[in-house]
PDB file of N, CA, C and O in Angstrom:
ATOM      1  N   MET A   1     121.306  88.257 102.250  1.00  0.00           N
ATOM      2  CA  MET A   1     120.194  88.466 101.350  1.00  0.00           C
ATOM      3  C   MET A   1     119.054  89.160 102.104  1.00  0.00           C
ATOM      4  O   MET A   1     118.746  88.799 103.224  1.00  0.00           O
ATOM      5  N   VAL A   2     118.439  90.116 101.483  1.00  0.00           N
ATOM      6  CA  VAL A   2     117.334  90.858 102.090  1.00  0.00           C
ATOM      7  C   VAL A   2     116.018  90.168 101.725  1.00  0.00           C
ATOM      8  O   VAL A   2     115.771  89.831 100.572  1.00  0.00           O
ATOM      9  N   LYS A   3     115.197  89.937 102.721  1.00  0.00           N
ATOM     10  CA  LYS A   3     113.888  89.307 102.544  1.00  0.00           C
ATOM     11  C   LYS A   3     112.796  90.359 102.734  1.00  0.00           C
ATOM     12  O   LYS A   3     113.021  91.385 103.362  1.00  0.00           O
ATOM     13  N   CYS A   4     111.616  90.057 102.219  1.00  0.00           N
ATOM     14  CA  CYS A   4     110.504  90.994 102.263  1.00  0.00           C
ATOM     15  C   CYS A   4     109.270  90.326 102.856  1.00  0.00           C
ATOM     16  O   CYS A   4     108.935  89.206 102.489  1.00  0.00           O
ATOM     17  N   ARG A   5     108.591  91.033 103.768  1.00  0.00           N
ATOM     18  CA  ARG A   5     107.377  90.520 104.399  1.00  0.00           C
ATOM     19  C   ARG A   5     106.105  91.203 103.890  1.00  0.00           C
ATOM     20  O   ARG A   5     105.035  91.031 104.458  1.00  0.00           O
ATOM     21  N   LEU A   6     106.188  91.959 102.804  1.00  0.00           N
ATOM     22  CA  LEU A   6     105.020  92.696 102.325  1.00  0.00           C
ATOM     23  C   LEU A   6     103.809  91.794 102.096  1.00  0.00           C
ATOM     24  O   LEU A   6     102.703  92.106 102.523  1.00  0.00           O
ATOM     25  N   ARG A   7     104.008  90.693 101.410  1.00  0.00           N
ATOM     26  CA  ARG A   7     102.902  89.784 101.103  1.00  0.00           C
ATOM     27  C   ARG A   7     102.220  89.308 102.394  1.00  0.00           C
ATOM     28  O   ARG A   7     100.996  89.307 102.500  1.00  0.00           O
ATOM     29  N   VAL A   8     103.014  88.927 103.379  1.00  0.00           N
ATOM     30  CA  VAL A   8     102.485  88.445 104.658  1.00  0.00           C
ATOM     31  C   VAL A   8     101.749  89.560 105.400  1.00  0.00           C
ATOM     32  O   VAL A   8     100.645  89.357 105.913  1.00  0.00           O
ATOM     33  N   ILE A   9     102.345  90.733 105.442  1.00  0.00           N
ATOM     34  CA  ILE A   9     101.737  91.877 106.142  1.00  0.00           C
ATOM     35  C   ILE A   9     100.393  92.232 105.518  1.00  0.00           C
ATOM     36  O   ILE A   9      99.404  92.436 106.230  1.00  0.00           O
ATOM     37  N   LEU A  10     100.332  92.281 104.202  1.00  0.00           N
ATOM     38  CA  LEU A  10      99.087  92.612 103.520  1.00  0.00           C
ATOM     39  C   LEU A  10      98.016  91.563 103.805  1.00  0.00           C
ATOM     40  O   LEU A  10      96.853  91.897 104.057  1.00  0.00           O
ATOM     41  N   ALA A  11      98.402  90.296 103.785  1.00  0.00           N
ATOM     42  CA  ALA A  11      97.444  89.218 104.054  1.00  0.00           C
ATOM     43  C   ALA A  11      96.950  89.268 105.501  1.00  0.00           C
ATOM     44  O   ALA A  11      95.748  89.134 105.753  1.00  0.00           O
ATOM     45  N   GLU A  12      97.878  89.455 106.443  1.00  0.00           N
ATOM     46  CA  GLU A  12      97.502  89.517 107.860  1.00  0.00           C
ATOM     47  C   GLU A  12      96.530  90.656 108.144  1.00  0.00           C
ATOM     48  O   GLU A  12      95.630  90.524 108.961  1.00  0.00           O
ATOM     49  N   ARG A  13      96.723  91.765 107.464  1.00  0.00           N
ATOM     50  CA  ARG A  13      95.902  92.957 107.709  1.00  0.00           C
ATOM     51  C   ARG A  13      94.733  93.086 106.729  1.00  0.00           C
ATOM     52  O   ARG A  13      93.963  94.029 106.805  1.00  0.00           O
ATOM     53  N   ASN A  14      94.635  92.124 105.817  1.00  0.00           N
ATOM     54  CA  ASN A  14      93.579  92.137 104.801  1.00  0.00           C
ATOM     55  C   ASN A  14      93.574  93.467 104.028  1.00  0.00           C
ATOM     56  O   ASN A  14      92.537  94.102 103.857  1.00  0.00           O
ATOM     57  N   ILE A  15      94.758  93.872 103.589  1.00  0.00           N
ATOM     58  CA  ILE A  15      94.946  95.117 102.848  1.00  0.00           C
ATOM     59  C   ILE A  15      95.166  94.782 101.381  1.00  0.00           C
ATOM     60  O   ILE A  15      95.954  93.896 101.047  1.00  0.00           O
ATOM     61  N   LYS A  16      94.482  95.508 100.511  1.00  0.00           N
ATOM     62  CA  LYS A  16      94.666  95.327  99.068  1.00  0.00           C
ATOM     63  C   LYS A  16      95.874  96.128  98.600  1.00  0.00           C
ATOM     64  O   LYS A  16      96.176  97.192  99.141  1.00  0.00           O
ATOM     65  N   HIS A  17      96.551  95.610  97.587  1.00  0.00           N
ATOM     66  CA  HIS A  17      97.754  96.264  97.055  1.00  0.00           C
ATOM     67  C   HIS A  17      97.496  97.725  96.710  1.00  0.00           C
ATOM     68  O   HIS A  17      98.312  98.588  97.006  1.00  0.00           O
ATOM     69  N   GLY A  18      96.367  97.990  96.072  1.00  0.00           N
ATOM     70  CA  GLY A  18      96.053  99.348  95.626  1.00  0.00           C
ATOM     71  C   GLY A  18      95.993 100.350  96.756  1.00  0.00           C
ATOM     72  O   GLY A  18      96.330 101.521  96.588  1.00  0.00           O
ATOM     73  N   GLU A  19      95.556  99.902  97.926  1.00  0.00           N
ATOM     74  CA  GLU A  19      95.484 100.793  99.081  1.00  0.00           C
ATOM     75  C   GLU A  19      96.866 101.309  99.452  1.00  0.00           C
ATOM     76  O   GLU A  19      97.003 102.449  99.886  1.00  0.00           O
ATOM     77  N   VAL A  20      97.871 100.470  99.284  1.00  0.00           N
ATOM     78  CA  VAL A  20      99.226 100.838  99.685  1.00  0.00           C
ATOM     79  C   VAL A  20      99.936 101.640  98.601  1.00  0.00           C
ATOM     80  O   VAL A  20     100.438 102.732  98.868  1.00  0.00           O
ATOM     81  N   TYR A  21      99.975 101.114  97.381  1.00  0.00           N
ATOM     82  CA  TYR A  21     100.766 101.818  96.362  1.00  0.00           C
ATOM     83  C   TYR A  21     100.188 103.174  96.012  1.00  0.00           C
ATOM     84  O   TYR A  21     100.937 104.104  95.735  1.00  0.00           O
ATOM     85  N   LYS A  22      98.884 103.320  96.068  1.00  0.00           N
ATOM     86  CA  LYS A  22      98.297 104.632  95.784  1.00  0.00           C
ATOM     87  C   LYS A  22      98.638 105.639  96.875  1.00  0.00           C
ATOM     88  O   LYS A  22      99.026 106.769  96.592  1.00  0.00           O
ATOM     89  N   LYS A  23      98.513 105.227  98.136  1.00  0.00           N
ATOM     90  CA  LYS A  23      98.835 106.124  99.255  1.00  0.00           C
ATOM     91  C   LYS A  23     100.326 106.457  99.285  1.00  0.00           C
ATOM     92  O   LYS A  23     100.713 107.545  99.689  1.00  0.00           O
ATOM     93  N   ALA A  24     101.156 105.484  98.870  1.00  0.00           N
ATOM     94  CA  ALA A  24     102.607 105.692  98.871  1.00  0.00           C
ATOM     95  C   ALA A  24     103.065 106.494  97.658  1.00  0.00           C
ATOM     96  O   ALA A  24     104.200 106.965  97.615  1.00  0.00           O
ATOM     97  N   GLY A  25     102.202 106.641  96.659  1.00  0.00           N
ATOM     98  CA  GLY A  25     102.562 107.405  95.471  1.00  0.00           C
ATOM     99  C   GLY A  25     103.532 106.687  94.558  1.00  0.00           C
ATOM    100  O   GLY A  25     104.376 107.322  93.919  1.00  0.00           O
ATOM    101  N   ILE A  26     103.427 105.354  94.500  1.00  0.00           N
ATOM    102  CA  ILE A  26     104.289 104.581  93.603  1.00  0.00           C
ATOM    103  C   ILE A  26     103.407 103.820  92.619  1.00  0.00           C
ATOM    104  O   ILE A  26     102.199 103.695  92.813  1.00  0.00           O
ATOM    105  N   SER A  27     104.004 103.302  91.572  1.00  0.00           N
ATOM    106  CA  SER A  27     103.229 102.600  90.550  1.00  0.00           C
ATOM    107  C   SER A  27     102.851 101.193  91.012  1.00  0.00           C
ATOM    108  O   SER A  27     103.525 100.595  91.856  1.00  0.00           O
ATOM    109  N   SER A  28     101.787 100.677  90.423  1.00  0.00           N
ATOM    110  CA  SER A  28     101.366  99.312  90.745  1.00  0.00           C
ATOM    111  C   SER A  28     102.441  98.317  90.305  1.00  0.00           C
ATOM    112  O   SER A  28     102.676  97.313  90.976  1.00  0.00           O
ATOM    113  N   ALA A  29     103.115  98.602  89.191  1.00  0.00           N
ATOM    114  CA  ALA A  29     104.172  97.714  88.697  1.00  0.00           C
ATOM    115  C   ALA A  29     105.334  97.636  89.684  1.00  0.00           C
ATOM    116  O   ALA A  29     105.838  96.548  89.982  1.00  0.00           O
ATOM    117  N   THR A  30     105.745  98.786  90.199  1.00  0.00           N
ATOM    118  CA  THR A  30     106.828  98.814  91.185  1.00  0.00           C
ATOM    119  C   THR A  30     106.424  98.056  92.437  1.00  0.00           C
ATOM    120  O   THR A  30     107.183  97.238  92.963  1.00  0.00           O
ATOM    121  N   PHE A  31     105.211  98.304  92.910  1.00  0.00           N
ATOM    122  CA  PHE A  31     104.746  97.635  94.124  1.00  0.00           C
ATOM    123  C   PHE A  31     104.683  96.123  93.918  1.00  0.00           C
ATOM    124  O   PHE A  31     105.081  95.356  94.792  1.00  0.00           O
ATOM    125  N   SER A  32     104.223  95.702  92.766  1.00  0.00           N
ATOM    126  CA  SER A  32     104.153  94.272  92.456  1.00  0.00           C
ATOM    127  C   SER A  32     105.539  93.628  92.491  1.00  0.00           C
ATOM    128  O   SER A  32     105.710  92.536  93.027  1.00  0.00           O
ATOM    129  N   LEU A  33     106.528  94.307  91.921  1.00  0.00           N
ATOM    130  CA  LEU A  33     107.899  93.787  91.957  1.00  0.00           C
ATOM    131  C   LEU A  33     108.391  93.628  93.391  1.00  0.00           C
ATOM    132  O   LEU A  33     109.069  92.649  93.722  1.00  0.00           O
ATOM    133  N   LEU A  34     108.042  94.569  94.250  1.00  0.00           N
ATOM    134  CA  LEU A  34     108.474  94.511  95.653  1.00  0.00           C
ATOM    135  C   LEU A  34     107.779  93.384  96.402  1.00  0.00           C
ATOM    136  O   LEU A  34     108.419  92.618  97.127  1.00  0.00           O
ATOM    137  N   VAL A  35     106.467  93.275  96.229  1.00  0.00           N
ATOM    138  CA  VAL A  35     105.689  92.227  96.908  1.00  0.00           C
ATOM    139  C   VAL A  35     106.180  90.841  96.496  1.00  0.00           C
ATOM    140  O   VAL A  35     106.269  89.936  97.326  1.00  0.00           O
ATOM    141  N   ASN A  36     106.508  90.696  95.217  1.00  0.00           N
ATOM    142  CA  ASN A  36     106.950  89.394  94.702  1.00  0.00           C
ATOM    143  C   ASN A  36     108.452  89.162  94.854  1.00  0.00           C
ATOM    144  O   ASN A  36     108.982  88.192  94.326  1.00  0.00           O
ATOM    145  N   GLU A  37     109.117  90.067  95.585  1.00  0.00           N
ATOM    146  CA  GLU A  37     110.554  89.971  95.868  1.00  0.00           C
ATOM    147  C   GLU A  37     111.399  89.866  94.595  1.00  0.00           C
ATOM    148  O   GLU A  37     112.418  89.186  94.559  1.00  0.00           O
ATOM    149  N   LYS A  38     110.979  90.582  93.559  1.00  0.00           N
ATOM    150  CA  LYS A  38     111.736  90.639  92.305  1.00  0.00           C
ATOM    151  C   LYS A  38     112.654  91.845  92.277  1.00  0.00           C
ATOM    152  O   LYS A  38     113.472  91.978  91.385  1.00  0.00           O
ATOM    153  N   SER A  39     112.488  92.743  93.254  1.00  0.00           N
ATOM    154  CA  SER A  39     113.272  93.970  93.305  1.00  0.00           C
ATOM    155  C   SER A  39     113.316  94.470  94.745  1.00  0.00           C
ATOM    156  O   SER A  39     112.439  94.137  95.550  1.00  0.00           O
ATOM    157  N   LEU A  40     114.317  95.255  95.046  1.00  0.00           N
ATOM    158  CA  LEU A  40     114.404  95.922  96.338  1.00  0.00           C
ATOM    159  C   LEU A  40     114.064  97.395  96.150  1.00  0.00           C
ATOM    160  O   LEU A  40     114.398  97.983  95.126  1.00  0.00           O
ATOM    161  N   PRO A  41     113.414  97.996  97.134  1.00  0.00           N
ATOM    162  CA  PRO A  41     113.029  99.396  96.982  1.00  0.00           C
ATOM    163  C   PRO A  41     114.197 100.338  97.224  1.00  0.00           C
ATOM    164  O   PRO A  41     115.169  99.991  97.886  1.00  0.00           O
ATOM    165  N   THR A  42     114.073 101.538  96.687  1.00  0.00           N
ATOM    166  CA  THR A  42     114.994 102.597  97.070  1.00  0.00           C
ATOM    167  C   THR A  42     114.600 103.000  98.486  1.00  0.00           C
ATOM    168  O   THR A  42     113.491 102.695  98.954  1.00  0.00           O
ATOM    169  N   LEU A  43     115.465 103.696  99.168  1.00  0.00           N
ATOM    170  CA  LEU A  43     115.160 104.129 100.529  1.00  0.00           C
ATOM    171  C   LEU A  43     113.908 105.010 100.578  1.00  0.00           C
ATOM    172  O   LEU A  43     113.037 104.782 101.427  1.00  0.00           O
ATOM    173  N   PRO A  44     113.746 105.990  99.690  1.00  0.00           N
ATOM    174  CA  PRO A  44     112.522 106.803  99.739  1.00  0.00           C
ATOM    175  C   PRO A  44     111.247 105.978  99.545  1.00  0.00           C
ATOM    176  O   PRO A  44     110.246 106.213 100.223  1.00  0.00           O
ATOM    177  N   VAL A  45     111.280 105.004  98.655  1.00  0.00           N
ATOM    178  CA  VAL A  45     110.104 104.159  98.426  1.00  0.00           C
ATOM    179  C   VAL A  45     109.841 103.283  99.652  1.00  0.00           C
ATOM    180  O   VAL A  45     108.697 103.135 100.086  1.00  0.00           O
ATOM    181  N   ALA A  46     110.878 102.713 100.223  1.00  0.00           N
ATOM    182  CA  ALA A  46     110.714 101.890 101.432  1.00  0.00           C
ATOM    183  C   ALA A  46     110.114 102.715 102.559  1.00  0.00           C
ATOM    184  O   ALA A  46     109.234 102.243 103.290  1.00  0.00           O
ATOM    185  N   LEU A  47     110.572 103.953 102.722  1.00  0.00           N
ATOM    186  CA  LEU A  47     110.030 104.834 103.766  1.00  0.00           C
ATOM    187  C   LEU A  47     108.554 105.138 103.528  1.00  0.00           C
ATOM    188  O   LEU A  47     107.754 105.120 104.474  1.00  0.00           O
ATOM    189  N   LYS A  48     108.191 105.404 102.285  1.00  0.00           N
ATOM    190  CA  LYS A  48     106.788 105.699 101.964  1.00  0.00           C
ATOM    191  C   LYS A  48     105.890 104.512 102.293  1.00  0.00           C
ATOM    192  O   LYS A  48     104.833 104.672 102.895  1.00  0.00           O
ATOM    193  N   ILE A  49     106.304 103.320 101.900  1.00  0.00           N
ATOM    194  CA  ILE A  49     105.510 102.117 102.160  1.00  0.00           C
ATOM    195  C   ILE A  49     105.412 101.856 103.659  1.00  0.00           C
ATOM    196  O   ILE A  49     104.334 101.556 104.184  1.00  0.00           O
ATOM    197  N   ALA A  50     106.531 101.979 104.357  1.00  0.00           N
ATOM    198  CA  ALA A  50     106.528 101.767 105.810  1.00  0.00           C
ATOM    199  C   ALA A  50     105.594 102.755 106.502  1.00  0.00           C
ATOM    200  O   ALA A  50     104.845 102.383 107.412  1.00  0.00           O
ATOM    201  N   ARG A  51     105.600 104.002 106.068  1.00  0.00           N
ATOM    202  CA  ARG A  51     104.710 105.012 106.670  1.00  0.00           C
ATOM    203  C   ARG A  51     103.248 104.676 106.421  1.00  0.00           C
ATOM    204  O   ARG A  51     102.421 104.803 107.318  1.00  0.00           O
ATOM    205  N   VAL A  52     102.932 104.258 105.200  1.00  0.00           N
ATOM    206  CA  VAL A  52     101.547 103.886 104.877  1.00  0.00           C
ATOM    207  C   VAL A  52     101.086 102.733 105.766  1.00  0.00           C
ATOM    208  O   VAL A  52      99.953 102.712 106.245  1.00  0.00           O
ATOM    209  N   LEU A  53     101.974 101.772 106.005  1.00  0.00           N
ATOM    210  CA  LEU A  53     101.625 100.603 106.815  1.00  0.00           C
ATOM    211  C   LEU A  53     101.847 100.821 108.310  1.00  0.00           C
ATOM    212  O   LEU A  53     101.575  99.925 109.108  1.00  0.00           O
ATOM    213  N   ASP A  54     102.342 102.016 108.669  1.00  0.00           N
ATOM    214  CA  ASP A  54     102.634 102.349 110.062  1.00  0.00           C
ATOM    215  C   ASP A  54     103.595 101.332 110.697  1.00  0.00           C
ATOM    216  O   ASP A  54     103.363 100.805 111.777  1.00  0.00           O
ATOM    217  N   LEU A  55     104.668 101.056 109.958  1.00  0.00           N
ATOM    218  CA  LEU A  55     105.692 100.106 110.397  1.00  0.00           C
ATOM    219  C   LEU A  55     107.079 100.715 110.217  1.00  0.00           C
ATOM    220  O   LEU A  55     107.244 101.730 109.541  1.00  0.00           O
ATOM    221  N   HIS A  56     108.069 100.071 110.796  1.00  0.00           N
ATOM    222  CA  HIS A  56     109.470 100.413 110.546  1.00  0.00           C
ATOM    223  C   HIS A  56     109.897  99.668 109.286  1.00  0.00           C
ATOM    224  O   HIS A  56     109.386  98.579 108.996  1.00  0.00           O
ATOM    225  N   ILE A  57     110.828 100.234 108.554  1.00  0.00           N
ATOM    226  CA  ILE A  57     111.341  99.563 107.349  1.00  0.00           C
ATOM    227  C   ILE A  57     111.789  98.144 107.684  1.00  0.00           C
ATOM    228  O   ILE A  57     111.530  97.207 106.941  1.00  0.00           O
ATOM    229  N   GLU A  58     112.440  97.977 108.824  1.00  0.00           N
ATOM    230  CA  GLU A  58     112.969  96.673 109.220  1.00  0.00           C
ATOM    231  C   GLU A  58     111.869  95.653 109.498  1.00  0.00           C
ATOM    232  O   GLU A  58     112.132  94.453 109.538  1.00  0.00           O
ATOM    233  N   ASP A  59     110.631  96.112 109.724  1.00  0.00           N
ATOM    234  CA  ASP A  59     109.511  95.195 109.904  1.00  0.00           C
ATOM    235  C   ASP A  59     109.071  94.612 108.566  1.00  0.00           C
ATOM    236  O   ASP A  59     108.388  93.587 108.530  1.00  0.00           O
ATOM    237  N   ILE A  60     109.440  95.268 107.484  1.00  0.00           N
ATOM    238  CA  ILE A  60     109.036  94.839 106.142  1.00  0.00           C
ATOM    239  C   ILE A  60     110.192  94.151 105.427  1.00  0.00           C
ATOM    240  O   ILE A  60     110.031  93.062 104.883  1.00  0.00           O
ATOM    241  N   TRP A  61     111.353  94.789 105.428  1.00  0.00           N
ATOM    242  CA  TRP A  61     112.540  94.223 104.787  1.00  0.00           C
ATOM    243  C   TRP A  61     113.581  93.929 105.853  1.00  0.00           C
ATOM    244  O   TRP A  61     113.865  94.771 106.698  1.00  0.00           O
ATOM    245  N   TYR A  62     114.150  92.745 105.795  1.00  0.00           N
ATOM    246  CA  TYR A  62     115.128  92.340 106.809  1.00  0.00           C
ATOM    247  C   TYR A  62     116.165  91.413 106.188  1.00  0.00           C
ATOM    248  O   TYR A  62     115.922  90.790 105.153  1.00  0.00           O
ATOM    249  N   GLU A  63     117.297  91.352 106.836  1.00  0.00           N
ATOM    250  CA  GLU A  63     118.363  90.463 106.378  1.00  0.00           C
ATOM    251  C   GLU A  63     117.980  89.036 106.748  1.00  0.00           C
ATOM    252  O   GLU A  63     117.564  88.766 107.876  1.00  0.00           O
ATOM    253  N   ASP A  64     118.076  88.135 105.795  1.00  0.00           N
ATOM    254  CA  ASP A  64     117.707  86.735 106.002  1.00  0.00           C
ATOM    255  C   ASP A  64     118.364  86.191 107.271  1.00  0.00           C
ATOM    256  O   ASP A  64     119.562  86.352 107.472  1.00  0.00           O
ATOM    257  N   GLY A  65     117.559  85.620 108.144  1.00  0.00           N
ATOM    258  CA  GLY A  65     118.064  85.074 109.388  1.00  0.00           C
ATOM    259  C   GLY A  65     118.149  86.071 110.515  1.00  0.00           C
ATOM    260  O   GLY A  65     118.520  85.724 111.635  1.00  0.00           O
ATOM    261  N   LYS A  66     117.805  87.321 110.255  1.00  0.00           N
ATOM    262  CA  LYS A  66     117.929  88.365 111.286  1.00  0.00           C
ATOM    263  C   LYS A  66     116.665  89.215 111.335  1.00  0.00           C
ATOM    264  O   LYS A  66     116.734  90.431 111.413  1.00  0.00           O
ATOM    265  N   GLU A  67     115.511  88.573 111.314  1.00  0.00           N
ATOM    266  CA  GLU A  67     114.247  89.312 111.355  1.00  0.00           C
ATOM    267  C   GLU A  67     114.154  90.101 112.664  1.00  0.00           C
ATOM    268  O   GLU A  67     114.443  89.595 113.725  1.00  0.00           O
ATOM    269  N   VAL A  68     113.764  91.358 112.541  1.00  0.00           N
ATOM    270  CA  VAL A  68     113.676  92.257 113.689  1.00  0.00           C
ATOM    271  C   VAL A  68     112.222  92.432 114.090  1.00  0.00           C
ATOM    272  O   VAL A  68     111.363  92.646 113.243  1.00  0.00           O
ATOM    273  N   LYS A  69     111.941  92.322 115.372  1.00  0.00           N
ATOM    274  CA  LYS A  69     110.589  92.578 115.883  1.00  0.00           C
ATOM    275  C   LYS A  69     110.641  93.788 116.796  1.00  0.00           C
ATOM    276  O   LYS A  69     111.472  93.872 117.676  1.00  0.00           O
ATOM    277  N   HIS A  70     109.754  94.753 116.555  1.00  0.00           N
ATOM    278  CA  HIS A  70     109.694  95.955 117.393  1.00  0.00           C
ATOM    279  C   HIS A  70     108.545  95.834 118.356  1.00  0.00           C
ATOM    280  O   HIS A  70     107.541  95.340 118.126  1.00  0.00           O
TER     281      HIS A  70
END
């Protein structure tokens, strides 16, 4: 199962959702689904979000039990 750290990352960095989804060029609805782990992103969307947050995709989404730290 793939887990998501978006909620934690945003809280740790005190970043508002709008700052990310607007810069990534995705809808607020899509971003909300991702943050709430109701959906998994497509690869292009995951890359856009990771670039906005200056992270690797694996820092945001990871296989349960196999969290990767860079």
